[in-house]
Tab-separated table of C-alpha atoms and ligand atoms in Angstrom:
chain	number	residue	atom	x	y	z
G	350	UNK	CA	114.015	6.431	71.914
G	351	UNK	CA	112.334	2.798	70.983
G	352	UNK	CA	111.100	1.594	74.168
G	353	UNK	CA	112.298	-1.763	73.407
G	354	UNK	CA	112.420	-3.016	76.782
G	355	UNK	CA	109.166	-2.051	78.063
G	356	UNK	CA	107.998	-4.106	80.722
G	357	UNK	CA	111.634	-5.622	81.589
G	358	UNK	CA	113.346	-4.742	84.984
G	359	UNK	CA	116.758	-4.036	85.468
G	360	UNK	CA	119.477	-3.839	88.033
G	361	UNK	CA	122.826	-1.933	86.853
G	362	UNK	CA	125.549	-1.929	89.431
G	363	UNK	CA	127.535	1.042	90.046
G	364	UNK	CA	125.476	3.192	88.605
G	365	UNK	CA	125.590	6.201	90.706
G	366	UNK	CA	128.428	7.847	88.365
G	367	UNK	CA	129.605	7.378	84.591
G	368	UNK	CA	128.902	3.991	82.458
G	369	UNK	CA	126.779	2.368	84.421
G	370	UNK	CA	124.408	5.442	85.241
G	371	UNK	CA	124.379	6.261	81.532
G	372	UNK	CA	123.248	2.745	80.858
G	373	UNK	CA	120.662	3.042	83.995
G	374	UNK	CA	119.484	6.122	82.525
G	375	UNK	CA	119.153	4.905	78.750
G	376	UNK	CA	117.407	1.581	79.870
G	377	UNK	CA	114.674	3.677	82.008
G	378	UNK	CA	114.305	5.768	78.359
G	379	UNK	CA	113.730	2.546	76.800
G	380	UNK	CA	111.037	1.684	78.982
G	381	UNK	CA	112.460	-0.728	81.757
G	382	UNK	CA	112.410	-0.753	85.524
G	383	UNK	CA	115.565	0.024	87.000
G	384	UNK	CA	117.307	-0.217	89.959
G	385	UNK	CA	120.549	1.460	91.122
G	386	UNK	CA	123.239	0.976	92.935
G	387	UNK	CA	127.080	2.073	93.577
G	388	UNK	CA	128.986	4.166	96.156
G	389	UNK	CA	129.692	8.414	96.423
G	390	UNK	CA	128.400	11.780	97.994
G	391	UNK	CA	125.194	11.037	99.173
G	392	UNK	CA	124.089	14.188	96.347
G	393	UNK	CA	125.061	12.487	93.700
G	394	UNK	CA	123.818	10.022	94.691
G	395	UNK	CA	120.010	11.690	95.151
G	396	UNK	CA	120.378	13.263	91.399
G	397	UNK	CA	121.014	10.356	90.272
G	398	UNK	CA	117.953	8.690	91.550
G	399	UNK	CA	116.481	11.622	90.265
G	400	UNK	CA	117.142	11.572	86.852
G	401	UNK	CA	116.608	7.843	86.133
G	402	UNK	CA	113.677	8.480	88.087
G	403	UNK	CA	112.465	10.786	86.068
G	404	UNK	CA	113.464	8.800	82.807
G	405	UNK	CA	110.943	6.195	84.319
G	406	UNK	CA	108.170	8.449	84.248
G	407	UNK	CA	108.576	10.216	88.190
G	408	UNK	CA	109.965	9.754	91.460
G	409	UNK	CA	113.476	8.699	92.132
G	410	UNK	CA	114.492	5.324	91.569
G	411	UNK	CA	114.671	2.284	93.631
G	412	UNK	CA	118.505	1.968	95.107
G	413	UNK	CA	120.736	0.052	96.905
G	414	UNK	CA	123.907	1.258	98.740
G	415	UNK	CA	125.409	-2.028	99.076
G	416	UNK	CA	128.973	-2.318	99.092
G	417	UNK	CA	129.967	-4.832	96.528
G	418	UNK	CA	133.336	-5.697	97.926
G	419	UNK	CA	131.577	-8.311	99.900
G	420	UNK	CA	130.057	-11.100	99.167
G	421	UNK	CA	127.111	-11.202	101.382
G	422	UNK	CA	126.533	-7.940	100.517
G	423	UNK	CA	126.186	-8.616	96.273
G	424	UNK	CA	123.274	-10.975	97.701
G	425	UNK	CA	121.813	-8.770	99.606
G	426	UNK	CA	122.017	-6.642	96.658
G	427	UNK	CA	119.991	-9.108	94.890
G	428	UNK	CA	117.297	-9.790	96.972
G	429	UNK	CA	116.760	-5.984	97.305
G	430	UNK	CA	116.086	-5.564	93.835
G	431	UNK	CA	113.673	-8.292	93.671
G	432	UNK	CA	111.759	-6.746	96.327
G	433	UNK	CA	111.793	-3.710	94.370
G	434	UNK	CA	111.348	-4.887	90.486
G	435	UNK	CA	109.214	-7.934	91.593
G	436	UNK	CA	112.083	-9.937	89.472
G	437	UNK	CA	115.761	-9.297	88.164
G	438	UNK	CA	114.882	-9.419	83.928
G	439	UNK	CA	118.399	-7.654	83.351
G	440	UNK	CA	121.876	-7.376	85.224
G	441	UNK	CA	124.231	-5.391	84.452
G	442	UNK	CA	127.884	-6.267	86.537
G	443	UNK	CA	129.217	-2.618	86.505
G	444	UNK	CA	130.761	-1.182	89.584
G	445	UNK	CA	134.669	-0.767	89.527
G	446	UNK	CA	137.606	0.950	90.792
G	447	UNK	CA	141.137	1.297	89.513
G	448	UNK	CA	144.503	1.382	90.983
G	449	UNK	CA	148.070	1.986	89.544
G	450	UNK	CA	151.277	0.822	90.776
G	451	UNK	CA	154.680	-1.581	89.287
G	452	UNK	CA	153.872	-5.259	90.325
G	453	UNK	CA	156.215	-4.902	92.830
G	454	UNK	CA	155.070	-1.958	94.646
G	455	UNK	CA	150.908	-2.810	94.055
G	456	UNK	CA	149.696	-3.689	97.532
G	457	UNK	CA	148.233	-6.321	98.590
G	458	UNK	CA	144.772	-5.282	100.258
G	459	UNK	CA	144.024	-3.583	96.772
G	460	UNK	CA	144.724	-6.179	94.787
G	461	UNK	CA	142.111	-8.115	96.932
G	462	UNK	CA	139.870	-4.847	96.784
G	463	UNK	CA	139.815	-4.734	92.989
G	464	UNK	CA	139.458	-8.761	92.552
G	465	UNK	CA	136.532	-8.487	94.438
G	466	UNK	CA	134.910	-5.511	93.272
G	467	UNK	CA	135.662	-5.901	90.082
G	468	UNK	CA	135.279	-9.495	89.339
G	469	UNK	CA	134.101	-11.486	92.524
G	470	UNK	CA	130.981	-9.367	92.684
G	471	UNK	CA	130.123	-10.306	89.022
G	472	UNK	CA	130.419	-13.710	90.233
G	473	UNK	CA	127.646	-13.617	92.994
G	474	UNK	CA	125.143	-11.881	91.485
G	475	UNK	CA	125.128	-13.846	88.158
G	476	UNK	CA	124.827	-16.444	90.633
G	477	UNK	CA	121.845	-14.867	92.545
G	478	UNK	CA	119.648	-13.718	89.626
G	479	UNK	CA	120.260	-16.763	87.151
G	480	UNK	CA	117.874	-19.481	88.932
G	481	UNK	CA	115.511	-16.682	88.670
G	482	UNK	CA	115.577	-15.833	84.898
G	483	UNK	CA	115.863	-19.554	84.145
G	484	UNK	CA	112.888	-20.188	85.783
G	485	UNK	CA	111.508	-17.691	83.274
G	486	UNK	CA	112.842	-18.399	80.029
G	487	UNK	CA	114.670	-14.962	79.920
G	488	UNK	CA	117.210	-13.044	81.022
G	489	UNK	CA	120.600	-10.705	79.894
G	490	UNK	CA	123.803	-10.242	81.871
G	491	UNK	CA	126.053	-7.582	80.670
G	492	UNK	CA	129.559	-7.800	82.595
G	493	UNK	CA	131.282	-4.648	81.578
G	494	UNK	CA	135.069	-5.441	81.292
G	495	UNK	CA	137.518	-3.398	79.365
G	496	UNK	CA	139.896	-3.386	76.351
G	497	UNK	CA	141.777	-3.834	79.400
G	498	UNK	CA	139.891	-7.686	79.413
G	499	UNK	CA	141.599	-8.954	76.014
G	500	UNK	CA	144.727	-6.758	76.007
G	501	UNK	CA	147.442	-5.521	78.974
G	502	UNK	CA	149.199	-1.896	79.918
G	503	UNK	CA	151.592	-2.047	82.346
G	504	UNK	CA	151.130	-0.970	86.183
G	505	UNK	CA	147.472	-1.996	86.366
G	506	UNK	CA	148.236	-6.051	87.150
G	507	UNK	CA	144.712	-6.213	89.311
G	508	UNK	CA	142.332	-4.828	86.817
G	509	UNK	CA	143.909	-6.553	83.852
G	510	UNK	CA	143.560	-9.834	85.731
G	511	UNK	CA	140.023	-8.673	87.392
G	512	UNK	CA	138.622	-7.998	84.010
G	513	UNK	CA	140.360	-11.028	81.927
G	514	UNK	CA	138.701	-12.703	84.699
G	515	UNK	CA	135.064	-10.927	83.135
G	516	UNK	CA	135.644	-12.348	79.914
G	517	UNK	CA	136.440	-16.105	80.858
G	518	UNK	CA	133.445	-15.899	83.719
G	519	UNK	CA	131.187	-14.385	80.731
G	520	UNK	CA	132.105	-17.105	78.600
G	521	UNK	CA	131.679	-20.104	80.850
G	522	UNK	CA	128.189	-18.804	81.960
G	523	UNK	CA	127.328	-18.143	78.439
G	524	UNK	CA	127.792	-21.850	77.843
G	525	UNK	CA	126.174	-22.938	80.484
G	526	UNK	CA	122.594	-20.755	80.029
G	527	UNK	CA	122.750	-21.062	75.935
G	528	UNK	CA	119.998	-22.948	75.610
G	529	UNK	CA	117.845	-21.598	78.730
G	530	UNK	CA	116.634	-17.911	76.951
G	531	UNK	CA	119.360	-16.204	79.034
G	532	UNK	CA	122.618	-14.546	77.595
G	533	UNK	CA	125.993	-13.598	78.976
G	534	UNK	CA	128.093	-11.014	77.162
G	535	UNK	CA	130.678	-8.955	77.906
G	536	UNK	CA	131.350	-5.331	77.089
G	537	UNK	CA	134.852	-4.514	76.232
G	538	UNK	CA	135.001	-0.557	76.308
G	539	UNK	CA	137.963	1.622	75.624
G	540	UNK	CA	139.026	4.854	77.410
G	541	UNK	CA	135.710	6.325	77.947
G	542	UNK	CA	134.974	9.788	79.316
G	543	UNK	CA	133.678	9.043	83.052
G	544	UNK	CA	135.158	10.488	86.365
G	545	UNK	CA	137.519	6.979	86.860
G	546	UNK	CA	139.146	7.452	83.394
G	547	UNK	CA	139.496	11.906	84.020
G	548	UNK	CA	140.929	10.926	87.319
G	549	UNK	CA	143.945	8.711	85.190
G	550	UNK	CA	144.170	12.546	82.980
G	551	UNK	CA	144.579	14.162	85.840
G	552	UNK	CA	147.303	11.425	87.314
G	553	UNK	CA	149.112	11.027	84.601
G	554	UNK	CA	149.609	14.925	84.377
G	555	UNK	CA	150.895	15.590	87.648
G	556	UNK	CA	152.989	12.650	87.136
G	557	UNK	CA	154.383	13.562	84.033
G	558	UNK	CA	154.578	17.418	84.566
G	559	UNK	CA	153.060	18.229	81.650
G	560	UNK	CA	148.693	19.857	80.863
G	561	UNK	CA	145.956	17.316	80.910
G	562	UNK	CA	145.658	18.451	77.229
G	563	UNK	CA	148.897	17.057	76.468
G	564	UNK	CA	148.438	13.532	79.429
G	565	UNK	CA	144.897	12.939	77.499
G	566	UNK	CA	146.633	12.216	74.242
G	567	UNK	CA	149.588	11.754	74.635
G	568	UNK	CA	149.291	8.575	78.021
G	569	UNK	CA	145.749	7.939	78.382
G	570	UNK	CA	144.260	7.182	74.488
G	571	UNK	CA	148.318	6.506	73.113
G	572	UNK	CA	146.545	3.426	72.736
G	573	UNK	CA	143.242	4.308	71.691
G	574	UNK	CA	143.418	4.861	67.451
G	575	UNK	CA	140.606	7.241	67.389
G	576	UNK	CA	142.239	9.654	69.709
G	577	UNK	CA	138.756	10.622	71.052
G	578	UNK	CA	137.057	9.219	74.329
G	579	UNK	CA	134.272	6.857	73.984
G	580	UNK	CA	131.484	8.409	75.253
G	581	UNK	CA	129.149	6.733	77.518
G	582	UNK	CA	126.323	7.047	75.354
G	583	UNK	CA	127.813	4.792	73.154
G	584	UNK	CA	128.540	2.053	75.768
G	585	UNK	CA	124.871	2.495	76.919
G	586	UNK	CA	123.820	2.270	73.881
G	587	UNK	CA	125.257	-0.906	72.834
G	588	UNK	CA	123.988	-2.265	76.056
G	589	UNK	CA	120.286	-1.485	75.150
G	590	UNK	CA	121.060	-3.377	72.007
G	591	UNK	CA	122.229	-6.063	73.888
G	592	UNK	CA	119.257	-6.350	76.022
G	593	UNK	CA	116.556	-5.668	72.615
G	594	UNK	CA	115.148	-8.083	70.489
G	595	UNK	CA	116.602	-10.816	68.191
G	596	UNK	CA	119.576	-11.008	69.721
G	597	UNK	CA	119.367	-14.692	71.261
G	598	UNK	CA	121.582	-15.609	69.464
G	599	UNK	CA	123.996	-13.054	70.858
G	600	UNK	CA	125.654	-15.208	74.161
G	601	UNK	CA	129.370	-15.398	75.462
G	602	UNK	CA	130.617	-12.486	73.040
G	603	UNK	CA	133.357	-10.108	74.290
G	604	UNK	CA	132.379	-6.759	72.735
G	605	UNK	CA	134.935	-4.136	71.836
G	606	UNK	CA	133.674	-0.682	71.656
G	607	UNK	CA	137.482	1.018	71.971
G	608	UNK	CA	138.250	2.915	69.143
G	609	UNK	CA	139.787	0.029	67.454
G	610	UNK	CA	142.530	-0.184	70.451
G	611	UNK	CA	142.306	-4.057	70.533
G	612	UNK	CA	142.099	-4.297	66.988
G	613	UNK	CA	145.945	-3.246	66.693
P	1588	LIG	P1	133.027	5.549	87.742
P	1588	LIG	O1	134.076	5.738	88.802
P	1588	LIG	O2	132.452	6.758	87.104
P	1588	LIG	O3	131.838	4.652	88.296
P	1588	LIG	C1	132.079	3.503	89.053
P	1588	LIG	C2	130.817	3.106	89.780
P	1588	LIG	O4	131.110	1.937	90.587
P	1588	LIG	C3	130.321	4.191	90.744
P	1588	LIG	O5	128.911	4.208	90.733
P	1588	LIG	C4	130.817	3.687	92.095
P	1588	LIG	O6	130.041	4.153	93.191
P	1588	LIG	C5	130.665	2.181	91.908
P	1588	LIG	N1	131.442	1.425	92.876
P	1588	LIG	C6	132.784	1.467	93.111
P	1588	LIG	N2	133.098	0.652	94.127
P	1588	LIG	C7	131.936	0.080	94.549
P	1588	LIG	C8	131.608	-0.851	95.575
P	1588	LIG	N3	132.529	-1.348	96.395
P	1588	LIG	N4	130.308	-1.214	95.717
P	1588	LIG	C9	129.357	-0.691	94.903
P	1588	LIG	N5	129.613	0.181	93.921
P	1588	LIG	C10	130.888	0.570	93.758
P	1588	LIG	O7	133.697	4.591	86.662
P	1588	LIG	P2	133.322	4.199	85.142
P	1588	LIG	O8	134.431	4.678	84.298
P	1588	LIG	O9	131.926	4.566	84.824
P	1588	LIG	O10	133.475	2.620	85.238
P	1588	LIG	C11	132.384	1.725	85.190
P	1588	LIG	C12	132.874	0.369	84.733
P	1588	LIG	O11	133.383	0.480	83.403
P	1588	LIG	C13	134.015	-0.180	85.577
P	1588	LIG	O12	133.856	-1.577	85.744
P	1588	LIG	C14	135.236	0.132	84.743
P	1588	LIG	O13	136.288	-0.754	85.002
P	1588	LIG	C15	134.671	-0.071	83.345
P	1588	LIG	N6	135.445	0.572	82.298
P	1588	LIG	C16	135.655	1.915	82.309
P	1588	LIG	C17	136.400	2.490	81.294
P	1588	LIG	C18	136.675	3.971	81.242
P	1588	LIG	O14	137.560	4.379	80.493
P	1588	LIG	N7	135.940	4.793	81.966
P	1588	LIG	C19	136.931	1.697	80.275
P	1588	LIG	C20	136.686	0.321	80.296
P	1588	LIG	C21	135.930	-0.213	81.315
């Protein structure tokens, strides 16, 4: 692995579990100071720590268990890894949850749930780091949206808004910092193999009444053209790229990494 972003610090949210602990993990291989954060069994947790830890040379690393439903807490977040890194170089807007239900039916307190997880929280921490990496002439925000951020599915009305939401907040900030050394992109995955995407296998099966073989293919990637998951290596590694050099010029992009879903 190129250590391209040797002496850089990072803080990836929700990176106890799937994409964001893969791109935690790939960004200590690369050389950078990372921080974690995100939610879970407090031994998953602990590996976790572990293995980015170890990816950083020893030790576990730094973390914060900050709930990022609420806003005081995303600050908190903040500050925390500043006292930890010395300065926030990198953020990556991770963390998110999912929830299924027709319009009618979707209730209320997780619609408010997943707004602010998934897109509120993106909100105040771009908010807390960016006088920071001004001030510094550098900086990269990665909000990681979805396929589900440019195109919809039916029953999932608060993460298709949430992460719609990602792209037009990545885009205004993008305008905003283009001429300060700090970017803004998003990262539009597709379905990619974490435990929030086999949880929809495994729902979509026992809804159906038919093997996860058969609710993998047939419901979950119907709309994915490869008809393969995306793997989280791939997502982390066009994070790192995102993050490397020459890429100033990168800022306000909405990058699909989906199998060609959105291209159809
Ligand atoms: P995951 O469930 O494996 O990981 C989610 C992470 O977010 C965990 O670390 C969890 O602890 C954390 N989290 C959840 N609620 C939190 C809260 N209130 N405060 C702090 N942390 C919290 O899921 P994943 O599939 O790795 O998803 C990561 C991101 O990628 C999400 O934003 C998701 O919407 C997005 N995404 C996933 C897929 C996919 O198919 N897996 C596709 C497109 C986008």
């Amino acid at each position: 692995m190129e250590r391209t972003l040797t002496g850089r610090t990072a803080l990836v949210t929700g990176s106890t579990s799937g994409i964001g602990l893969g791109i935690a993990r790939m960004f200590a291989e690369a050389g950078a100071k990372v921080m974690l954060n995100g939610l879970g069994r407090p031994e998953d947790i602990a590996a976790a720590r572990r293995e980015v830890g170890a990816a950083m040379g020893g030790g576990e690393a730094p973390y914060s268990d900050h709930d990022l439903s609420k806003p005081e807490a995303v600050r908190a977040m903040v500050a925390a890894a500043e006292k930890a890194l010395g300065q926030v170089d990198i953020l990556v807007n991770n963390a998110g949850i999912q929830f299924t239900a027709p319009v009618e039916d979707f209730p209320d307190e997780k619609w408010d749930q997943i707004l602010a997880i998934n897109l509120s929280s993106n909100f105040h921490a771009i908010k807390a780091v960016l006088p920071g990496m001004k001030a510094r002439g550098w900086g990269r925000i990665i909000n990681i949206s979805s396929a589900h951020g440019l195109t919809a599915s039916p029953f999932k009305v608060a993460y298709i808004a949430a992460k719609h939401g990602v792209v037009g907040l990545t885009r205004t900030v993008a305008l905003e910092v283009a001429r300060t050394g700090v970017t803004c992109n998003a990262i539009c995955p597709g379905f990619t193999r974490t435990p929030l995407a086999e949880r929809q296998v495994v729902a979509a099966a026992q809804e159906r009444g038919i093997s996860e073989e058969e609710a993998l293919t047939e419901v979950v990637l119907a709309k994915q053209p490869s008809k393969r998951w995306v793997e989280v290596e791939e997502v982390a590694r066009m994070a790192l790229y995102v993050c490397g050099p020459d890429t100033g010029s990168l800022n306000g992009a909405a990058l699909s990494i989906d199998g060609g879903w959105t291209a159809a």
